[in-house]
């Protein structure tokens, strides 16, 4: 379980990270979805292309000795780019009343289960607010 509820505390546990809050301390709890950036792969691809063009235009390598290393580099870059098919990174964000923000990266496969647990917490918090206003 990602979220464990006690009578006055909310405990979070994901992997080796554990933290807890009182019910009244949590201001915002939610999931954040960010598109993955492939800065390393894209910049490496540009560098290999630039080096291959440099060897092709400014050197006297007529036997095309630079083509095989360039193709090998392209192969490794393409494999590293398309090895993982998840398109987004997911984070759980918890903001408290002390303006402290806790952000934990989660696996894409864990997102539906954690999303359901966050929805359950938000429903419980909504019920607590309704009970407070009735009294």
Tab-separated table of N, CA and C in Angstrom:
chain	number	residue	atom	x	y	z
A	1	UNK	N	0.845	-1.179	0.000
A	1	UNK	CA	0.000	0.000	0.000
A	1	UNK	C	0.888	1.239	0.000
A	2	UNK	N	0.490	2.184	-0.783
A	2	UNK	CA	1.213	3.453	-0.837
A	2	UNK	C	0.778	4.361	0.307
A	3	UNK	N	-0.527	4.430	0.568
A	3	UNK	CA	-1.066	5.287	1.618
A	3	UNK	C	-1.665	4.401	2.703
A	4	UNK	N	-1.262	4.655	3.950
A	4	UNK	CA	-1.858	3.979	5.100
A	4	UNK	C	-2.495	5.037	5.980
A	5	UNK	N	-3.759	4.821	6.338
A	5	UNK	CA	-4.489	5.791	7.142
A	5	UNK	C	-4.649	5.264	8.557
A	6	UNK	N	-4.294	6.082	9.529
A	6	UNK	CA	-4.584	5.780	10.921
A	6	UNK	C	-5.648	6.771	11.375
A	7	UNK	N	-5.968	6.794	12.664
A	7	UNK	CA	-7.049	7.663	13.120
A	7	UNK	C	-6.683	9.146	13.024
A	8	UNK	N	-5.408	9.506	13.060
A	8	UNK	CA	-5.051	10.925	12.971
A	8	UNK	C	-3.881	11.209	12.021
A	9	UNK	N	-3.350	10.189	11.365
A	9	UNK	CA	-2.200	10.391	10.495
A	9	UNK	C	-2.380	9.705	9.145
A	10	UNK	N	-1.667	10.257	8.174
A	10	UNK	CA	-1.588	9.667	6.845
A	10	UNK	C	-0.124	9.287	6.640
A	11	UNK	N	0.124	8.008	6.390
A	11	UNK	CA	1.493	7.533	6.205
A	11	UNK	C	1.679	7.128	4.752
A	12	UNK	N	2.789	7.575	4.181
A	12	UNK	CA	3.109	7.271	2.796
A	12	UNK	C	4.339	6.374	2.778
A	13	UNK	N	4.343	5.410	1.869
A	13	UNK	CA	5.506	4.544	1.708
A	13	UNK	C	5.589	4.147	0.245
A	14	UNK	N	6.734	4.457	-0.364
A	14	UNK	CA	6.987	4.027	-1.734
A	14	UNK	C	8.449	3.645	-1.839
A	15	UNK	N	8.706	2.382	-2.100
A	15	UNK	CA	10.085	1.903	-2.169
A	15	UNK	C	10.742	2.028	-0.804
A	16	UNK	N	11.853	2.717	-0.753
A	16	UNK	CA	12.554	2.904	0.515
A	16	UNK	C	12.188	4.224	1.186
A	17	UNK	N	11.320	5.001	0.568
A	17	UNK	CA	10.951	6.305	1.121
A	17	UNK	C	9.676	6.171	1.957
A	18	UNK	N	9.722	6.747	3.153
A	18	UNK	CA	8.571	6.756	4.039
A	18	UNK	C	8.444	8.135	4.649
A	19	UNK	N	7.216	8.628	4.748
A	19	UNK	CA	6.961	9.886	5.421
A	19	UNK	C	5.527	9.896	5.885
A	20	UNK	N	5.209	10.792	6.820
A	20	UNK	CA	3.863	10.833	7.369
A	20	UNK	C	3.466	12.257	7.707
A	21	UNK	N	2.168	12.480	7.711
A	21	UNK	CA	1.587	13.779	8.035
A	21	UNK	C	0.363	13.553	8.910
A	22	UNK	N	-0.013	14.572	9.653
A	22	UNK	CA	-1.327	14.582	10.290
A	22	UNK	C	-2.347	14.955	9.228
A	23	UNK	N	-3.604	14.628	9.497
A	23	UNK	CA	-4.645	14.942	8.510
A	23	UNK	C	-4.727	16.438	8.239
A	24	UNK	N	-4.540	17.252	9.264
A	24	UNK	CA	-4.696	18.702	9.109
A	24	UNK	C	-3.492	19.357	8.448
A	25	UNK	N	-2.395	18.652	8.277
A	25	UNK	CA	-1.187	19.245	7.702
A	25	UNK	C	-1.156	19.212	6.173
A	26	UNK	N	-1.886	18.323	5.559
A	26	UNK	CA	-1.825	18.175	4.107
A	26	UNK	C	-2.713	19.230	3.449
A	27	UNK	N	-2.101	20.020	2.577
A	27	UNK	CA	-2.838	21.033	1.824
A	27	UNK	C	-3.220	20.487	0.455
A	28	UNK	N	-2.302	19.790	-0.187
A	28	UNK	CA	-2.552	19.284	-1.535
A	28	UNK	C	-1.885	17.929	-1.704
A	29	UNK	N	-2.588	17.030	-2.337
A	29	UNK	CA	-2.064	15.701	-2.633
A	29	UNK	C	-2.524	15.340	-4.038
A	30	UNK	N	-1.584	14.966	-4.890
A	30	UNK	CA	-1.973	14.644	-6.251
A	30	UNK	C	-0.880	13.987	-7.048
A	31	UNK	N	-1.243	13.608	-8.258
A	31	UNK	CA	-0.307	13.010	-9.205
A	31	UNK	C	0.080	14.049	-10.240
A	32	UNK	N	1.340	14.054	-10.616
A	32	UNK	CA	1.841	14.948	-11.648
A	32	UNK	C	2.383	14.090	-12.784
A	33	UNK	N	2.039	14.473	-14.005
A	33	UNK	CA	2.478	13.729	-15.184
A	33	UNK	C	3.329	14.655	-16.035
A	34	UNK	N	4.556	14.237	-16.301
A	34	UNK	CA	5.466	15.016	-17.139
A	34	UNK	C	5.946	14.173	-18.299
A	35	UNK	N	6.044	14.807	-19.444
A	35	UNK	CA	6.556	14.129	-20.628
A	35	UNK	C	8.059	13.930	-20.464
A	36	UNK	N	8.533	12.759	-20.826
A	36	UNK	CA	9.962	12.474	-20.717
A	36	UNK	C	10.754	13.321	-21.697
A	37	UNK	N	11.918	13.736	-21.276
A	37	UNK	CA	12.826	14.443	-22.171
A	37	UNK	C	13.983	13.513	-22.493
A	38	UNK	N	14.410	13.565	-23.698
A	38	UNK	CA	15.501	12.715	-24.159
A	38	UNK	C	16.675	13.604	-24.557
A	39	UNK	N	17.113	14.438	-23.636
A	39	UNK	CA	18.164	15.405	-23.914
A	39	UNK	C	19.491	14.714	-24.231
A	40	UNK	N	19.862	13.707	-23.460
A	40	UNK	CA	21.137	13.023	-23.697
A	40	UNK	C	21.142	12.322	-25.053
A	41	UNK	N	20.070	11.580	-25.345
A	41	UNK	CA	20.015	10.845	-26.603
A	41	UNK	C	20.002	11.795	-27.794
A	42	UNK	N	19.207	12.866	-27.704
A	42	UNK	CA	19.123	13.811	-28.817
A	42	UNK	C	20.430	14.561	-29.037
A	43	UNK	N	21.067	15.006	-27.952
A	43	UNK	CA	22.333	15.725	-28.114
A	43	UNK	C	23.446	14.790	-28.603
A	44	UNK	N	23.436	13.536	-28.167
A	44	UNK	CA	24.421	12.571	-28.668
A	44	UNK	C	24.213	12.296	-30.155
A	45	UNK	N	22.970	12.207	-30.568
A	45	UNK	CA	22.654	11.998	-31.979
A	45	UNK	C	23.170	13.162	-32.825
A	46	UNK	N	22.973	14.376	-32.346
A	46	UNK	CA	23.469	15.567	-33.058
A	46	UNK	C	24.992	15.576	-33.105
A	47	UNK	N	25.641	15.197	-32.001
A	47	UNK	CA	27.102	15.186	-31.957
A	47	UNK	C	27.676	14.146	-32.927
A	48	UNK	N	27.098	12.958	-32.973
A	48	UNK	CA	27.582	11.917	-33.884
A	48	UNK	C	27.377	12.352	-35.331
A	49	UNK	N	26.240	12.965	-35.618
A	49	UNK	CA	25.978	13.452	-36.977
A	49	UNK	C	26.977	14.543	-37.364
A	50	UNK	N	27.226	15.472	-36.445
A	50	UNK	CA	28.198	16.531	-36.716
A	50	UNK	C	29.592	15.980	-36.939
A	51	UNK	N	29.995	15.011	-36.137
A	51	UNK	CA	31.316	14.404	-36.297
A	51	UNK	C	31.413	13.643	-37.619
A	52	UNK	N	30.352	12.951	-38.010
A	52	UNK	CA	30.364	12.231	-39.287
A	52	UNK	C	30.452	13.203	-40.462
A	53	UNK	N	29.697	14.301	-40.399
A	53	UNK	CA	29.790	15.309	-41.466
A	53	UNK	C	31.169	15.964	-41.507
A	54	UNK	N	31.746	16.198	-40.328
A	54	UNK	CA	33.091	16.774	-40.284
A	54	UNK	C	34.087	15.839	-40.956
A	55	UNK	N	34.012	14.545	-40.620
A	55	UNK	CA	34.919	13.573	-41.240
A	55	UNK	C	34.676	13.470	-42.742
A	56	UNK	N	33.444	13.595	-43.170
A	56	UNK	CA	33.114	13.468	-44.575
A	56	UNK	C	33.615	14.679	-45.373
A	57	UNK	N	33.516	15.880	-44.808
A	57	UNK	CA	33.814	17.091	-45.575
A	57	UNK	C	35.262	17.551	-45.396
A	58	UNK	N	35.777	17.555	-44.174
A	58	UNK	CA	37.045	18.200	-43.897
A	58	UNK	C	38.233	17.261	-43.750
A	59	UNK	N	38.035	15.974	-43.825
A	59	UNK	CA	39.179	15.061	-43.746
A	59	UNK	C	39.332	14.338	-45.076
A	60	UNK	N	40.460	13.695	-45.239
A	60	UNK	CA	40.753	13.010	-46.491
A	60	UNK	C	40.559	11.500	-46.335
A	61	UNK	N	39.521	11.117	-45.591
A	61	UNK	CA	39.208	9.700	-45.431
A	61	UNK	C	38.365	9.254	-46.619
A	62	UNK	N	39.010	8.774	-47.626
A	62	UNK	CA	38.290	8.351	-48.830
A	62	UNK	C	37.670	6.972	-48.677
A	63	UNK	N	38.221	6.176	-47.782
A	63	UNK	CA	37.732	4.815	-47.641
A	63	UNK	C	36.499	4.725	-46.749
A	64	UNK	N	36.024	5.848	-46.268
A	64	UNK	CA	34.823	5.925	-45.439
A	64	UNK	C	34.958	5.116	-44.145
A	65	UNK	N	36.090	5.272	-43.464
A	65	UNK	CA	36.309	4.572	-42.201
A	65	UNK	C	35.432	5.126	-41.069
A	66	UNK	N	34.867	6.272	-41.241
A	66	UNK	CA	34.045	6.881	-40.196
A	66	UNK	C	32.596	6.402	-40.224
A	67	UNK	N	32.186	5.726	-41.280
A	67	UNK	CA	30.781	5.333	-41.425
A	67	UNK	C	30.414	4.219	-40.444
A	68	UNK	N	31.248	3.226	-40.298
A	68	UNK	CA	30.931	2.095	-39.418
A	68	UNK	C	30.827	2.535	-37.957
A	69	UNK	N	31.789	3.325	-37.417
A	69	UNK	CA	31.598	3.801	-36.037
A	69	UNK	C	30.357	4.688	-35.884
A	70	UNK	N	30.066	5.505	-36.892
A	70	UNK	CA	28.872	6.357	-36.819
A	70	UNK	C	27.612	5.499	-36.796
A	71	UNK	N	27.553	4.465	-37.622
A	71	UNK	CA	26.379	3.585	-37.631
A	71	UNK	C	26.230	2.833	-36.315
A	72	UNK	N	27.351	2.406	-35.729
A	72	UNK	CA	27.291	1.741	-34.424
A	72	UNK	C	26.770	2.698	-33.346
A	73	UNK	N	27.255	3.932	-33.381
A	73	UNK	CA	26.764	4.925	-32.411
A	73	UNK	C	25.278	5.182	-32.594
A	74	UNK	N	24.826	5.302	-33.854
A	74	UNK	CA	23.394	5.481	-34.117
A	74	UNK	C	22.587	4.298	-33.589
A	75	UNK	N	23.114	3.097	-33.766
A	75	UNK	CA	22.418	1.904	-33.289
A	75	UNK	C	22.255	1.929	-31.782
A	76	UNK	N	23.328	2.234	-31.052
A	76	UNK	CA	23.243	2.297	-29.594
A	76	UNK	C	22.308	3.402	-29.133
A	77	UNK	N	22.328	4.544	-29.811
A	77	UNK	CA	21.446	5.642	-29.435
A	77	UNK	C	19.982	5.291	-29.672
A	78	UNK	N	19.691	4.644	-30.777
A	78	UNK	CA	18.315	4.261	-31.065
A	78	UNK	C	17.827	3.211	-30.072
A	79	UNK	N	18.676	2.262	-29.731
A	79	UNK	CA	18.292	1.246	-28.742
A	79	UNK	C	18.036	1.893	-27.390
A	80	UNK	N	18.896	2.815	-26.962
A	80	UNK	CA	18.691	3.461	-25.662
A	80	UNK	C	17.465	4.363	-25.667
A	81	UNK	N	17.137	4.936	-26.811
A	81	UNK	CA	15.977	5.835	-26.896
A	81	UNK	C	14.666	5.064	-26.859
A	82	UNK	N	14.586	3.943	-27.547
A	82	UNK	CA	13.334	3.216	-27.667
A	82	UNK	C	13.275	1.963	-26.811
A	83	UNK	N	14.234	1.791	-25.908
A	83	UNK	CA	14.232	0.614	-25.037
A	83	UNK	C	13.041	0.644	-24.082
A	84	UNK	N	12.749	1.796	-23.500
A	84	UNK	CA	11.646	1.937	-22.561
A	84	UNK	C	10.496	2.632	-23.271
A	85	UNK	N	9.341	1.991	-23.332
A	85	UNK	CA	8.242	2.527	-24.121
A	85	UNK	C	7.313	3.454	-23.342
A	86	UNK	N	7.623	3.745	-22.073
A	86	UNK	CA	6.778	4.685	-21.338
A	86	UNK	C	7.087	6.093	-21.811
A	87	UNK	N	6.036	6.855	-22.023
A	87	UNK	CA	6.181	8.189	-22.599
A	87	UNK	C	6.228	9.281	-21.534
A	88	UNK	N	5.737	8.968	-20.324
A	88	UNK	CA	5.635	9.987	-19.285
A	88	UNK	C	6.319	9.537	-18.013
A	89	UNK	N	6.761	10.503	-17.216
A	89	UNK	CA	7.228	10.277	-15.855
A	89	UNK	C	6.118	10.709	-14.919
A	90	UNK	N	5.875	9.940	-13.867
A	90	UNK	CA	4.810	10.251	-12.918
A	90	UNK	C	5.414	10.549	-11.558
A	91	UNK	N	4.840	11.543	-10.878
A	91	UNK	CA	5.283	11.956	-9.562
A	91	UNK	C	4.074	12.083	-8.647
A	92	UNK	N	4.264	11.759	-7.361
A	92	UNK	CA	3.264	12.051	-6.342
A	92	UNK	C	3.764	13.290	-5.608
A	93	UNK	N	2.874	14.292	-5.509
A	93	UNK	CA	3.243	15.548	-4.853
A	93	UNK	C	2.371	15.724	-3.620
A	94	UNK	N	3.038	15.991	-2.485
A	94	UNK	CA	2.340	16.275	-1.237
A	94	UNK	C	2.830	17.636	-0.750
A	95	UNK	N	1.895	18.585	-0.631
A	95	UNK	CA	2.232	19.908	-0.082
A	95	UNK	C	1.587	20.014	1.283
A	96	UNK	N	2.336	20.574	2.241
A	96	UNK	CA	1.798	20.697	3.590
A	96	UNK	C	1.638	22.169	3.977
A	97	UNK	N	1.146	22.393	5.191
A	97	UNK	CA	0.868	23.762	5.635
A	97	UNK	C	2.139	24.540	5.929
A	98	UNK	N	3.270	23.878	6.001
A	98	UNK	CA	4.550	24.533	6.265
A	98	UNK	C	5.270	24.918	4.970
A	99	UNK	N	4.568	24.884	3.853
A	99	UNK	CA	5.102	25.189	2.522
A	99	UNK	C	6.224	24.240	2.113
A	100	UNK	N	6.177	23.048	2.618
A	100	UNK	CA	7.132	22.012	2.229
A	100	UNK	C	6.460	21.119	1.204
A	101	UNK	N	7.168	20.830	0.133
A	101	UNK	CA	6.635	19.996	-0.935
A	101	UNK	C	7.470	18.739	-1.034
A	102	UNK	N	6.812	17.606	-0.998
A	102	UNK	CA	7.473	16.320	-1.161
A	102	UNK	C	7.065	15.764	-2.517
A	103	UNK	N	8.058	15.464	-3.335
A	103	UNK	CA	7.806	14.945	-4.681
A	103	UNK	C	8.553	13.622	-4.819
A	104	UNK	N	7.814	12.574	-5.164
A	104	UNK	CA	8.390	11.243	-5.300
A	104	UNK	C	8.052	10.707	-6.681
A	105	UNK	N	9.070	10.271	-7.404
A	105	UNK	CA	8.860	9.682	-8.723
A	105	UNK	C	8.377	8.250	-8.548
A	106	UNK	N	7.332	7.905	-9.299
A	106	UNK	CA	6.771	6.557	-9.204
A	106	UNK	C	6.837	5.890	-10.575
A	107	UNK	N	6.734	4.583	-10.575
A	107	UNK	CA	6.712	3.823	-11.833
A	107	UNK	C	5.374	4.027	-12.529
A	108	UNK	N	5.409	3.955	-13.840
A	108	UNK	CA	4.177	4.114	-14.616
A	108	UNK	C	3.195	2.979	-14.340
A	109	UNK	N	3.694	1.806	-14.013
A	109	UNK	CA	2.812	0.670	-13.733
A	109	UNK	C	2.102	0.814	-12.390
A	110	UNK	N	2.689	1.569	-11.458
A	110	UNK	CA	2.084	1.777	-10.143
A	110	UNK	C	1.076	2.916	-10.136
A	111	UNK	N	1.023	3.701	-11.182
A	111	UNK	CA	0.181	4.896	-11.210
A	111	UNK	C	-1.300	4.612	-10.996
A	112	UNK	N	-1.912	3.602	-11.639
A	112	UNK	CA	-3.353	3.394	-11.407
A	112	UNK	C	-3.691	3.050	-9.950
A	113	UNK	N	-2.887	2.192	-9.329
A	113	UNK	CA	-3.144	1.816	-7.942
A	113	UNK	C	-2.963	3.007	-7.010
A	114	UNK	N	-1.891	3.764	-7.206
A	114	UNK	CA	-1.646	4.931	-6.356
A	114	UNK	C	-2.711	5.990	-6.594
A	115	UNK	N	-3.160	6.140	-7.836
A	115	UNK	CA	-4.232	7.084	-8.131
A	115	UNK	C	-5.522	6.727	-7.403
A	116	UNK	N	-5.857	5.432	-7.332
A	116	UNK	CA	-7.048	4.999	-6.598
A	116	UNK	C	-6.904	5.278	-5.111
A	117	UNK	N	-5.715	5.053	-4.565
A	117	UNK	CA	-5.509	5.310	-3.142
A	117	UNK	C	-5.591	6.810	-2.838
A	118	UNK	N	-5.086	7.637	-3.730
A	118	UNK	CA	-5.189	9.083	-3.532
A	118	UNK	C	-6.651	9.509	-3.607
A	119	UNK	N	-7.417	8.931	-4.527
A	119	UNK	CA	-8.848	9.229	-4.608
A	119	UNK	C	-9.574	8.819	-3.329
A	120	UNK	N	-9.215	7.672	-2.764
A	120	UNK	CA	-9.824	7.246	-1.509
A	120	UNK	C	-9.494	8.227	-0.385
A	121	UNK	N	-8.250	8.680	-0.335
A	121	UNK	CA	-7.879	9.664	0.680
A	121	UNK	C	-8.668	10.956	0.492
A	122	UNK	N	-8.795	11.427	-0.748
A	122	UNK	CA	-9.521	12.675	-1.000
A	122	UNK	C	-11.003	12.531	-0.647
A	123	UNK	N	-11.593	11.369	-0.902
A	123	UNK	CA	-12.982	11.129	-0.492
A	123	UNK	C	-13.118	11.145	1.025
A	124	UNK	N	-12.169	10.520	1.728
A	124	UNK	CA	-12.187	10.522	3.187
A	124	UNK	C	-12.024	11.941	3.721
A	125	UNK	N	-11.132	12.701	3.128
A	125	UNK	CA	-10.929	14.086	3.555
A	125	UNK	C	-12.187	14.913	3.293
A	126	UNK	N	-12.860	14.674	2.183
A	126	UNK	CA	-14.106	15.371	1.889
A	126	UNK	C	-15.168	15.037	2.931
A	127	UNK	N	-15.270	13.762	3.308
A	127	UNK	CA	-16.224	13.362	4.340
A	127	UNK	C	-15.892	14.003	5.680
A	128	UNK	N	-14.629	14.123	6.022
A	128	UNK	CA	-14.223	14.773	7.274
A	128	UNK	C	-14.606	16.250	7.264
A	129	UNK	N	-14.461	16.917	6.125
A	129	UNK	CA	-14.838	18.332	6.021
A	129	UNK	C	-16.344	18.492	6.171
A	130	UNK	N	-17.108	17.588	5.572
A	130	UNK	CA	-18.568	17.649	5.683
A	130	UNK	C	-19.001	17.442	7.139
A	131	UNK	N	-18.372	16.504	7.839
A	131	UNK	CA	-18.709	16.261	9.241
A	131	UNK	C	-18.367	17.460	10.119
A	132	UNK	N	-17.257	18.141	9.818
A	132	UNK	CA	-16.887	19.331	10.585
A	132	UNK	C	-17.897	20.471	10.380
A	133	UNK	N	-18.401	20.618	9.171
A	133	UNK	CA	-19.342	21.706	8.906
A	133	UNK	C	-20.715	21.414	9.486
A	134	UNK	N	-21.081	20.143	9.656
A	134	UNK	CA	-22.361	19.789	10.261
A	134	UNK	C	-22.383	20.142	11.748
A	135	UNK	N	-21.258	19.994	12.389
A	135	UNK	CA	-21.205	20.218	13.853
A	135	UNK	C	-21.088	21.651	14.182
